[in-house]
PDB file of C-alpha atoms and ligand atoms in Angstrom:
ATOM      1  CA  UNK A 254       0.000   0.000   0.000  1.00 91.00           C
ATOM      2  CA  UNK A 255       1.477   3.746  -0.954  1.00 98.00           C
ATOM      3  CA  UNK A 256       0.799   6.509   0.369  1.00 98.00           C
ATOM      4  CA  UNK A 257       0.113   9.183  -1.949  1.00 99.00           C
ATOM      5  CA  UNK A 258      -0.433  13.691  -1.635  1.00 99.00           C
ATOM      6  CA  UNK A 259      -2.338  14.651  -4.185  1.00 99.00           C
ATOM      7  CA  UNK A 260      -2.439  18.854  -4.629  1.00 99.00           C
ATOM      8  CA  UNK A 261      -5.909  20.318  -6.305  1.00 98.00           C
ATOM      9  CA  UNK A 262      -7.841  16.716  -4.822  1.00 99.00           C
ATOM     10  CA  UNK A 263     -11.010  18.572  -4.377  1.00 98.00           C
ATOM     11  CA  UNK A 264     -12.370  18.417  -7.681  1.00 98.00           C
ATOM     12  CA  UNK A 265     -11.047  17.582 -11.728  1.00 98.00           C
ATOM     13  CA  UNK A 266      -8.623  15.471 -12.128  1.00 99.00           C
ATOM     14  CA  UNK A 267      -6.865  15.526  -8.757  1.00 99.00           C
ATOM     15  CA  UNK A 268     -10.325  14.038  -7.475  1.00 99.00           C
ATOM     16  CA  UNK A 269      -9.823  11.157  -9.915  1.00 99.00           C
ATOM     17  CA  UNK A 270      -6.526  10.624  -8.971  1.00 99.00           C
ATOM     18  CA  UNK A 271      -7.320  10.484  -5.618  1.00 98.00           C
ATOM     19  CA  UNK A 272     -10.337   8.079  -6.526  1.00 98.00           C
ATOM     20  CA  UNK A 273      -8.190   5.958  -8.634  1.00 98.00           C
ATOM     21  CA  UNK A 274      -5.448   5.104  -6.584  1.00 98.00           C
ATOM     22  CA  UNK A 275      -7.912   4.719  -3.544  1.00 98.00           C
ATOM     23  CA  UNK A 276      -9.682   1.615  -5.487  1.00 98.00           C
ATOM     24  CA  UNK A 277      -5.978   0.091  -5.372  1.00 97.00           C
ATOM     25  CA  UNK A 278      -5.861   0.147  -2.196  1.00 98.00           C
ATOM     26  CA  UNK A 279      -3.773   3.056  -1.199  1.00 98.00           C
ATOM     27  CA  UNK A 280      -3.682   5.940   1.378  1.00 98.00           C
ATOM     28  CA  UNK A 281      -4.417   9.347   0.622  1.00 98.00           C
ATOM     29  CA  UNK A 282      -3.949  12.537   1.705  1.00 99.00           C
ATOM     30  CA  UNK A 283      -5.765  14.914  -0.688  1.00 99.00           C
ATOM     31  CA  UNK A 284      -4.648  18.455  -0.353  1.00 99.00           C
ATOM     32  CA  UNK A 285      -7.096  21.727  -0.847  1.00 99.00           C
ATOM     33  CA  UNK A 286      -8.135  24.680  -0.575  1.00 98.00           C
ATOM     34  CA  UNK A 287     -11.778  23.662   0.395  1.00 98.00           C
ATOM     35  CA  UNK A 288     -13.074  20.109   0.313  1.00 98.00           C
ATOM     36  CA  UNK A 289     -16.319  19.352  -1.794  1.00 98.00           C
ATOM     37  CA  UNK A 290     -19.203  16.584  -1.105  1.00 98.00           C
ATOM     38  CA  UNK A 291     -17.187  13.879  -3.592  1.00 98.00           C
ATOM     39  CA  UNK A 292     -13.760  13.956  -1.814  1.00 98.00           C
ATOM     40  CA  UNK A 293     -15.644  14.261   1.279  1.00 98.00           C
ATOM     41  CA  UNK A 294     -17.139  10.772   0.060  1.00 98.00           C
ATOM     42  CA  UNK A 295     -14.051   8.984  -0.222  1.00 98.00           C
ATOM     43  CA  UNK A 296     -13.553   8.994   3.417  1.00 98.00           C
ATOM     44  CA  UNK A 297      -9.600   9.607   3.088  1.00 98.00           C
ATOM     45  CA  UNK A 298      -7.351  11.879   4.663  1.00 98.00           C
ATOM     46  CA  UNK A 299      -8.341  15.369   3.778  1.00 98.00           C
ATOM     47  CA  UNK A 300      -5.996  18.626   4.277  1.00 98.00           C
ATOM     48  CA  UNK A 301      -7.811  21.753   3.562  1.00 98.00           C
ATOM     49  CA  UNK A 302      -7.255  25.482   3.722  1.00 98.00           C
ATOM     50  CA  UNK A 303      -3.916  24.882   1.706  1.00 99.00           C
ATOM     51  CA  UNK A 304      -3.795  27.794  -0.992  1.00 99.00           C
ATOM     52  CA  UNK A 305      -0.260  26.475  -2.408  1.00 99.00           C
ATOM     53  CA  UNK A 306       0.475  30.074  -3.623  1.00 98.00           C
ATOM     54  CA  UNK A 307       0.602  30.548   0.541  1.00 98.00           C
ATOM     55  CA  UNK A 308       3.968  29.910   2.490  1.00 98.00           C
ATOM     56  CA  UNK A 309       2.897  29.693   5.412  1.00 98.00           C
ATOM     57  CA  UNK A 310      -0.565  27.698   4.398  1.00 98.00           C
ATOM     58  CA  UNK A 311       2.293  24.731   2.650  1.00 99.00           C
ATOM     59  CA  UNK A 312       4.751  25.513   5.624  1.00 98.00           C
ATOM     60  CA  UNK A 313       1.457  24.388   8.194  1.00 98.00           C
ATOM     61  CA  UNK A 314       0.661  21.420   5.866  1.00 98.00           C
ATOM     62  CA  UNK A 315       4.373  20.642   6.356  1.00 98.00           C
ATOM     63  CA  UNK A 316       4.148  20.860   9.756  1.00 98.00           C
ATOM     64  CA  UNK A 317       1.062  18.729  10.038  1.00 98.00           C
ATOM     65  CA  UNK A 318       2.842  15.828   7.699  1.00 98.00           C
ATOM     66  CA  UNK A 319       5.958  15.371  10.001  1.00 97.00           C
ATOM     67  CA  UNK A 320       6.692  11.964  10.166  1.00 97.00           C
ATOM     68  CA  UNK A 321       4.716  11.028   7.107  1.00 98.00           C
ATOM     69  CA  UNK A 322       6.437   9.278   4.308  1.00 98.00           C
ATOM     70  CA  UNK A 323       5.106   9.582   1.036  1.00 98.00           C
ATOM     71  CA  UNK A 324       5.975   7.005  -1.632  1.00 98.00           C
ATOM     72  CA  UNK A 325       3.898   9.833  -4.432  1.00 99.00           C
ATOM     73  CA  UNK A 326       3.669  13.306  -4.426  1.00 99.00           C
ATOM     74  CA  UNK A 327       1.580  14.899  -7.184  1.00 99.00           C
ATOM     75  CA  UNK A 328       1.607  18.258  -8.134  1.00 99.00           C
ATOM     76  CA  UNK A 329      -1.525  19.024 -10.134  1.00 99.00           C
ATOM     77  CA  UNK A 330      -3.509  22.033  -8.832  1.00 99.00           C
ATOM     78  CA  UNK A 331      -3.628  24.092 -11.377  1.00 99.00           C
ATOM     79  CA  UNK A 332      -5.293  27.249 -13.184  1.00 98.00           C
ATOM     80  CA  UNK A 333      -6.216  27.893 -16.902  1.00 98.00           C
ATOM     81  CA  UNK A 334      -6.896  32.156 -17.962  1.00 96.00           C
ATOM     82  CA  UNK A 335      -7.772  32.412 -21.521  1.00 90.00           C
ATOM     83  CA  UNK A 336      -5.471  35.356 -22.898  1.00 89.00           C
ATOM     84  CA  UNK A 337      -5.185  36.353 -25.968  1.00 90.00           C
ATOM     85  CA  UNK A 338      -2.383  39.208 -27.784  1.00 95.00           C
ATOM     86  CA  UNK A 339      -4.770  42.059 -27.808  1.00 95.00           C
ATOM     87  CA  UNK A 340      -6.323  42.039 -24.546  1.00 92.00           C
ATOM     88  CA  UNK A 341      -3.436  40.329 -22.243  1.00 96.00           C
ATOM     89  CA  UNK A 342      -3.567  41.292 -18.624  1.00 96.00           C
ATOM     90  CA  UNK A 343      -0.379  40.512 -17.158  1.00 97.00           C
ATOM     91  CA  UNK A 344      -2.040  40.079 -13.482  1.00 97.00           C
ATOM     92  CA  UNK A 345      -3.387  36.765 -15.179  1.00 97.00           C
ATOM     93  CA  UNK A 346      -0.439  35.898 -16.058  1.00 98.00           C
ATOM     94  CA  UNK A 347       1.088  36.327 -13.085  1.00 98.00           C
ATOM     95  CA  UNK A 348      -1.264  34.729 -11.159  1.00 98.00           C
ATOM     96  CA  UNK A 349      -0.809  31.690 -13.696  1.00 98.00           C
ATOM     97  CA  UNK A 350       3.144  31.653 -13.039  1.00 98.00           C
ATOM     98  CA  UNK A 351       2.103  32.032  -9.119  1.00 98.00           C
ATOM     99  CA  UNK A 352      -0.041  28.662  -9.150  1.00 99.00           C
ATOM    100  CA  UNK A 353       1.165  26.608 -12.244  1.00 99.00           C
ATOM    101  CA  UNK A 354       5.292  27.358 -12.135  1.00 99.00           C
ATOM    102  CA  UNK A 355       5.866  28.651  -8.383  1.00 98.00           C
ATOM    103  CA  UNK A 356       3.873  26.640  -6.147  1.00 99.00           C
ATOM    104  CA  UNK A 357       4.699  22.964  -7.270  1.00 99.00           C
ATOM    105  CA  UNK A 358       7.779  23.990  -6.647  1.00 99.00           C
ATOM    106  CA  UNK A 359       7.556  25.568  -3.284  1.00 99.00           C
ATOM    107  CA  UNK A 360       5.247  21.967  -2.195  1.00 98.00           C
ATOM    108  CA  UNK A 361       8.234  20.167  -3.673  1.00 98.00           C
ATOM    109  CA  UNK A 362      10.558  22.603  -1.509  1.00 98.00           C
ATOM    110  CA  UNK A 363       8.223  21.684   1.672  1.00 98.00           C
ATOM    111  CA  UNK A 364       7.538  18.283   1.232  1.00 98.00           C
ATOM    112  CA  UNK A 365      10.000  16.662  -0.976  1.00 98.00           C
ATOM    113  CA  UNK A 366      11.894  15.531   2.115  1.00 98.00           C
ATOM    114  CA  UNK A 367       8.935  13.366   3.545  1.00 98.00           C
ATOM    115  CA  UNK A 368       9.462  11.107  -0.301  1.00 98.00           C
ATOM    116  CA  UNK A 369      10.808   8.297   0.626  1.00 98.00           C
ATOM    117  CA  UNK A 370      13.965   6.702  -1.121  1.00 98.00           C
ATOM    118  CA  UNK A 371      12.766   5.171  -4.092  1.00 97.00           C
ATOM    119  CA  UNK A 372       9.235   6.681  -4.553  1.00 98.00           C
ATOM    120  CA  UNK A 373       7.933   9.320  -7.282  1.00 98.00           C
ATOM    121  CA  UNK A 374       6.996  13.132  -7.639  1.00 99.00           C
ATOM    122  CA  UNK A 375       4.548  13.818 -10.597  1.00 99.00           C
ATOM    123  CA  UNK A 376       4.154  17.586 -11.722  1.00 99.00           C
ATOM    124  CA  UNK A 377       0.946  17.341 -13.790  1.00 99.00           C
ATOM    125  CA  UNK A 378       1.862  20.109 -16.333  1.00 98.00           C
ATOM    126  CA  UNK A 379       0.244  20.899 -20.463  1.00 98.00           C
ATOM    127  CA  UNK A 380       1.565  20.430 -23.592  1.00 98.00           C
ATOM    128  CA  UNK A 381       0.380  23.248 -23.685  1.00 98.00           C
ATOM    129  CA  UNK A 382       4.021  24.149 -22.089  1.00 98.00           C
ATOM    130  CA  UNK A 383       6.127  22.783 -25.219  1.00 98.00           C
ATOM    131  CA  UNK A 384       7.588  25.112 -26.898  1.00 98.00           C
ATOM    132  CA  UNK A 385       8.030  22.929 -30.142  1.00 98.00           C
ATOM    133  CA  UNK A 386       4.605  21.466 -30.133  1.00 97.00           C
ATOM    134  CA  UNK A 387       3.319  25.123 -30.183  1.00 97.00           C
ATOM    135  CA  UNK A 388       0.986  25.325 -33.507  1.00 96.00           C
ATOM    136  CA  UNK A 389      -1.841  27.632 -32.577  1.00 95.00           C
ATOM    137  CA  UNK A 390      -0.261  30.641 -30.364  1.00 96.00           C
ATOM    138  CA  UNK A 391      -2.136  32.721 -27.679  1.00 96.00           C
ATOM    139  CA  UNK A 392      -2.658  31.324 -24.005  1.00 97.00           C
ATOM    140  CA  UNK A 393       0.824  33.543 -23.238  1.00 97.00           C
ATOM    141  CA  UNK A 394       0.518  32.831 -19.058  1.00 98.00           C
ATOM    142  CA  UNK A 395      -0.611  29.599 -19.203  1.00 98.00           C
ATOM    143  CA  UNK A 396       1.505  28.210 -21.878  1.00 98.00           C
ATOM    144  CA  UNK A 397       4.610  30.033 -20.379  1.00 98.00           C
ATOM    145  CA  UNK A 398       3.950  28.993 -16.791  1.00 98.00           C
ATOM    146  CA  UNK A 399       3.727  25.044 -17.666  1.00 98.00           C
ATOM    147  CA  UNK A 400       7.180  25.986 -19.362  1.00 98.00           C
ATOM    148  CA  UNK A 401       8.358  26.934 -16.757  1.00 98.00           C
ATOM    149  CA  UNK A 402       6.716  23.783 -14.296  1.00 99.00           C
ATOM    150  CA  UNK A 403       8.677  21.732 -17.502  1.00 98.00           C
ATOM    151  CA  UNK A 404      12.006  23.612 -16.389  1.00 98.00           C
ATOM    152  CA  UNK A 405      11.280  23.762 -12.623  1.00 98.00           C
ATOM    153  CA  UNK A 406      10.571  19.621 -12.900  1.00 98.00           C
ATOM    154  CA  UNK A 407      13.675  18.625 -14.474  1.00 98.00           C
ATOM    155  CA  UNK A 408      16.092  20.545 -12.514  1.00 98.00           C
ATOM    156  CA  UNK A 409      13.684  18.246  -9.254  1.00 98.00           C
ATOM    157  CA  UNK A 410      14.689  15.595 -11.118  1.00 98.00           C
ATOM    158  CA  UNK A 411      18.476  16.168 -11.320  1.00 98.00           C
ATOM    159  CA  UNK A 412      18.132  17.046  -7.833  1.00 98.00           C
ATOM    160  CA  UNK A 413      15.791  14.085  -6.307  1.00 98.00           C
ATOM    161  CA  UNK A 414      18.344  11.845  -7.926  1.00 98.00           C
ATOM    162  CA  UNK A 415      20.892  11.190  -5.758  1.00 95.00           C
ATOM    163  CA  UNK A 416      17.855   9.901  -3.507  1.00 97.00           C
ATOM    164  CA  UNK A 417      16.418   7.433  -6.423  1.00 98.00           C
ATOM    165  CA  UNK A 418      13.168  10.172  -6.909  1.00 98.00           C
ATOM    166  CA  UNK A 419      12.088   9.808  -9.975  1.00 98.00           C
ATOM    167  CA  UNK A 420       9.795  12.737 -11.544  1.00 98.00           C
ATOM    168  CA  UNK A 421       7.726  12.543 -14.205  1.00 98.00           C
ATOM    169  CA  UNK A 422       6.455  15.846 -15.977  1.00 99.00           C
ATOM    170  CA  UNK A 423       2.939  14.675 -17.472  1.00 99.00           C
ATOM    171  CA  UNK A 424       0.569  15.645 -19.722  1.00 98.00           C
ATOM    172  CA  UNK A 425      -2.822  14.748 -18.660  1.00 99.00           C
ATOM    173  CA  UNK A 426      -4.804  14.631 -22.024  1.00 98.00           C
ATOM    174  CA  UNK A 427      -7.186  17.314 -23.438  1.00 98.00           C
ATOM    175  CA  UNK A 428      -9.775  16.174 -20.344  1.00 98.00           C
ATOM    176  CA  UNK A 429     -13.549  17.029 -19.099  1.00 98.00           C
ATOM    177  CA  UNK A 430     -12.769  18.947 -15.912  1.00 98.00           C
ATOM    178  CA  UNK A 431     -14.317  22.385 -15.022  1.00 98.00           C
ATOM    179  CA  UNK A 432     -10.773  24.225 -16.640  1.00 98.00           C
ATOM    180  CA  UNK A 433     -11.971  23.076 -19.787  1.00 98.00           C
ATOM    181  CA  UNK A 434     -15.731  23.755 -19.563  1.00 97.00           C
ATOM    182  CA  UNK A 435     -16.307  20.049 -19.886  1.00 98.00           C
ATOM    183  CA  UNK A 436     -14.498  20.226 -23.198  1.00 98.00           C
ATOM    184  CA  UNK A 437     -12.290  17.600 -24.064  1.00 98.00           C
ATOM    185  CA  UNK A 438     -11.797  13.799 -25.513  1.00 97.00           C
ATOM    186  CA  UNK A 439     -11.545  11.531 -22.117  1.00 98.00           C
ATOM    187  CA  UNK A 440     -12.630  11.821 -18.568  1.00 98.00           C
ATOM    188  CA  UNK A 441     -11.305  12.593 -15.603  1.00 98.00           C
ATOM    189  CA  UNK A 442     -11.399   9.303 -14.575  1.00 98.00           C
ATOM    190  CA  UNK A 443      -9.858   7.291 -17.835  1.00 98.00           C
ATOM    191  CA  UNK A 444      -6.981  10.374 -17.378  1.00 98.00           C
ATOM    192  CA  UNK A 445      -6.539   9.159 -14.088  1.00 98.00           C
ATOM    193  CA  UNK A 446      -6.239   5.788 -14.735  1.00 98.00           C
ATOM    194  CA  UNK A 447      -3.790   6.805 -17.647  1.00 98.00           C
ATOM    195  CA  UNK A 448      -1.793   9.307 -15.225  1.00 98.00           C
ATOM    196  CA  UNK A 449      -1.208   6.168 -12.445  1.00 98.00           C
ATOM    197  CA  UNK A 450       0.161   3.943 -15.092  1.00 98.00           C
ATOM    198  CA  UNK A 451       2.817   7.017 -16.157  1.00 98.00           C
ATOM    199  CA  UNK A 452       3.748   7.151 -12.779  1.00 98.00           C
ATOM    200  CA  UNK A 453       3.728   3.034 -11.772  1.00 98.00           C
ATOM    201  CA  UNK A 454       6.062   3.236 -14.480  1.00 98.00           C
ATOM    202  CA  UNK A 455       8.403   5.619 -13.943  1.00 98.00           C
ATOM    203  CA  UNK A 456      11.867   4.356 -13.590  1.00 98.00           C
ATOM    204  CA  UNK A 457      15.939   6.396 -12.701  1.00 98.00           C
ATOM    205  CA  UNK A 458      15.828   5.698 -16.786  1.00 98.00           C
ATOM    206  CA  UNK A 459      12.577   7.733 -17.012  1.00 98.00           C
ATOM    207  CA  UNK A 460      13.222  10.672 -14.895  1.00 98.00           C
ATOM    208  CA  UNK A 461      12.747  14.376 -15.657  1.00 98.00           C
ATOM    209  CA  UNK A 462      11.307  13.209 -19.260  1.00 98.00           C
ATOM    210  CA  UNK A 463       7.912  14.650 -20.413  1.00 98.00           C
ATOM    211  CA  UNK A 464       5.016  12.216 -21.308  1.00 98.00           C
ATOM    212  CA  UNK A 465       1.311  12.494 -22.505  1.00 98.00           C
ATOM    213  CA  UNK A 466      -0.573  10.008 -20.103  1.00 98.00           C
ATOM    214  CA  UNK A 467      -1.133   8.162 -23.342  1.00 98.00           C
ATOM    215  CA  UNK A 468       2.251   6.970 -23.308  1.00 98.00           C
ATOM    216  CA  UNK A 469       3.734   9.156 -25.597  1.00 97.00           C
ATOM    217  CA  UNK A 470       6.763  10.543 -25.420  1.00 98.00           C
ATOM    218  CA  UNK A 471       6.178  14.875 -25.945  1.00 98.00           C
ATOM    219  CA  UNK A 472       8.842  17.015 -27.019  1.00 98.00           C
ATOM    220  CA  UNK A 473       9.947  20.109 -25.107  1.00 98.00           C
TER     221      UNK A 473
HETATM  222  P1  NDP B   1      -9.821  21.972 -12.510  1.00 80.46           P
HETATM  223  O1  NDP B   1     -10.025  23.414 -12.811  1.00 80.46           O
HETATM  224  O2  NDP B   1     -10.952  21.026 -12.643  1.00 80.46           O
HETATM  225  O3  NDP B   1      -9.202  21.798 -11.044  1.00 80.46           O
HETATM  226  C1  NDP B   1      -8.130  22.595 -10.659  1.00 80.46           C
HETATM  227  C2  NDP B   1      -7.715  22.201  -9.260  1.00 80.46           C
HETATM  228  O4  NDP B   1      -6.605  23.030  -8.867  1.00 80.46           O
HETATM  229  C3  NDP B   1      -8.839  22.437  -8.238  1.00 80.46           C
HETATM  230  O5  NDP B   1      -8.786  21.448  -7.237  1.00 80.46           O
HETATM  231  C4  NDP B   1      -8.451  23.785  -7.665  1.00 80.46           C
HETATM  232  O6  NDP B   1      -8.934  24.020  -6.352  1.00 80.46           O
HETATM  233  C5  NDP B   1      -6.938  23.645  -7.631  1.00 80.46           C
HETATM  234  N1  NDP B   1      -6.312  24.951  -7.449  1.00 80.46           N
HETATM  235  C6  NDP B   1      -6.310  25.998  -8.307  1.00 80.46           C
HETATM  236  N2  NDP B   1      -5.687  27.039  -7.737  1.00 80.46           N
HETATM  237  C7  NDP B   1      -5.298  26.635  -6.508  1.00 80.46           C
HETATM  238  C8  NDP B   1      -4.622  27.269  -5.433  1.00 80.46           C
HETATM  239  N3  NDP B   1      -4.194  28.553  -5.502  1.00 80.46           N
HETATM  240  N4  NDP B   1      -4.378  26.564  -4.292  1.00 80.46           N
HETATM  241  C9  NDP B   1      -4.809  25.276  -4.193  1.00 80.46           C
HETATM  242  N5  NDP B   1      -5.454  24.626  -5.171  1.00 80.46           N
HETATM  243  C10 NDP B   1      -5.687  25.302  -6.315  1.00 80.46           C
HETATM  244  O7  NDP B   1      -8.607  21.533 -13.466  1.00 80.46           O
HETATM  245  P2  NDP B   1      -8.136  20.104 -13.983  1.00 80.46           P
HETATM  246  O8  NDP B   1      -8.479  19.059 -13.011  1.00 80.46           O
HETATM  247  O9  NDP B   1      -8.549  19.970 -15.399  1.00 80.46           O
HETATM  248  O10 NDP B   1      -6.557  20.335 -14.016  1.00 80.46           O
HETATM  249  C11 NDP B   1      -5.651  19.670 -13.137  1.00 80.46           C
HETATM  250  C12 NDP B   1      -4.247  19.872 -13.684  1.00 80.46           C
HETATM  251  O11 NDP B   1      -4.161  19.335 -15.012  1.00 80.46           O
HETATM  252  C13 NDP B   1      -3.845  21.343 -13.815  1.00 80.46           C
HETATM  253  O12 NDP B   1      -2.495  21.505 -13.438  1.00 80.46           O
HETATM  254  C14 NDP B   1      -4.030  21.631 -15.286  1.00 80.46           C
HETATM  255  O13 NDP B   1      -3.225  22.678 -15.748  1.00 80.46           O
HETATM  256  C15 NDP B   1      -3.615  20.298 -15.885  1.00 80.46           C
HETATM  257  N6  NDP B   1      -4.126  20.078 -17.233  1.00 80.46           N
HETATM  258  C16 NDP B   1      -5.462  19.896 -17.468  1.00 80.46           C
HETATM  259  C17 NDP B   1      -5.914  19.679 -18.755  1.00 80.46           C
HETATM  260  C18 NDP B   1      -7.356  19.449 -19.087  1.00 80.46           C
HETATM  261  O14 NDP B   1      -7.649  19.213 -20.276  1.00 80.46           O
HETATM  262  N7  NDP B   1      -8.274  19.486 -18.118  1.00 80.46           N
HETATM  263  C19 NDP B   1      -4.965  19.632 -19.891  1.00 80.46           C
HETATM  264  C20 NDP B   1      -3.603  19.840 -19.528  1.00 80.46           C
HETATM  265  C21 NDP B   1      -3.209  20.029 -18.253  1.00 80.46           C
HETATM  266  P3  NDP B   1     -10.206  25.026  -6.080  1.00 80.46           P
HETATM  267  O15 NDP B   1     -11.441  24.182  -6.241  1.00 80.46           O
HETATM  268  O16 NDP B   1      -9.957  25.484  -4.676  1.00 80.46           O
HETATM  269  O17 NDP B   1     -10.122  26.135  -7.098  1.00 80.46           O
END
C-alpha cells in the first residue's frame, strides 16, 4: 500500500486521482483549498485550507505531515486564464506563473523531504508548455507557466536523484474537468487511470522526461 499527496484533490482530475489510486488500495492525503461533497465521500485523509500560492498555508501542511512518508507526491492544482495578444492582462499571467510554475515547486521545496527513497513526484503540467509542439499561439501565461513547471521539474529531477526520486512531468490529455468547460476527448477518470500507469512506471531511466498520459513521449 502507498501513500500518496495529491495537490488540487477537491475536484477535476486531482479528485480522480485520488479516486483511482484509492480503489488500489492506497492511502491518501488529498490536499485543498476547500473540500467538496465527492472527496468528502471517499472517506480519506483530507488537508484543507492549503492555498499552495501561501507559504505559510504549505509551511502548516508541512508541519502537520511530520513523520509522514510519502511514496507519491503529485503536483496538479492548477489554473487555466484564456489570454489572448490584444487584450493580455499581465495580473493573469502572473497569477498563472504564481499557481502553475511557483507553487509545485515551493510543495516540492516543503515536502519533498517526507518522499521516501525510491518513490515518485509527478508535476501534472500541459503540452500546452512545449515550446516545439506550439501550432496555434495565444494562451501567453498559461503556456509560459507550464514551461516553466517543464524547467522547474527537471532541474527536481536532477536534484531528487541522488535519492532514487524519480519525476515525471505529465501531460494529462485534453480532459472534461471544469478548466476546460467540460471540453475535451476523455474523462477525468480514464486520465486518471492513464496518469497512475505514467507514474507506476516511472523508472531512474525515465526521470525528468515529459510524457502524454497516453504513453507518448512529448517534445519540449
Ligand atoms: P480543474 O479546474 O478542474 O481543477 C483545478 C484544481 O486546482 C482544483 O482542485 C483547484 O482548487 C486547484 N487549485 C487551483 N488554484 C489553486 C490554489 N491557488 N491553491 C490550491 N489549489 C488550487 O482543473 P483540472 O483538473 O482539469 O486540471 C488539473 C491539472 O491538469 C492542472 O495543473 C491543469 O493545468 C492540468 N491540465 C489539465 C488539462 C485538461 O484538459 N483538463 C490539460 C492539460 C493540463 P479550487 O477548487 O480550490 O479552485
Amino acid at each position: 500500500m502507498a501513500t500518496v499527496l495529491v495537490t488540487g484533490s477537491n475536484r477535476g482530475i486531482g479528485l480522480a486521482l485520488c479516486r483511482r489510486y484509492l480503489r488500489r488500495g492506497d492511502s491518501i492525503v488529498a490536499v485543498c483549498r476547500q473540500s467538496s461533497p465527492e472527496l468528502d465521500g471517499l472517506g480519506v485523509r483530507v488537508e484543507a485550507g492549503v492555498d499552495v500560492t501561501s507559504d505559510s498555508a504549505v509551511g502548516a501542511l508541512a508541519d502537520r505531515l511530520t513523520g509522514t512518508e510519502l511514496d507519491v507526491l503529485v503536483l496538479n492544482a492548477g489554473i487555466l486564464r484564456s489570454d489572448e495578444l490584444e487584450t493580455l492582462n499581465f495580473d493573469d499571467v502572473r497569477e498563472q506563473f504564481e499557481v502553475n510554475a511557483l507553487a509545485p515547486v515551493r510543495i516540492a521545496k516543503a515536502l519533498h523531504s517526507l518522499i521516501r527513497s525510491g518513490g515518485k513526484l509527478a508535476a501534472i503540467t500541459s503540452r500546452m508548455g512545449s515550446i516545439s509542439d506550439n501550432g496555434s499561439g495565444g494562451y501567453y501565461g498559461y503556456r509560459m507557466s507550464k514551461a516553466a513547471l517543464n524547467a522547474a521539474a527537471v532541474s527536481l529531477a536532477r536534484d531528487l536523484r541522488l535519492r532514487g526520486i524519480a519525476v515525471g512531468i505529465l501531460h494529462p490529455g485534453f480532459v472534461r474537468t471544469d478548466m476546460t468547460n467540460g471540453q475535451g476527448n476523455i474523462s477525468a477518470d480514464d486520465s486518471a487511470r492513464l496518469l497512475v500507469d505514467r507514474i507506476e512506471g516511472l523508472s531512474m531511466e525515465t526521470t525528468g522526461t515529459f510524457w502524454h498520459a497516453s504513453g507518448e513521449v512529448l517534445p519540449w
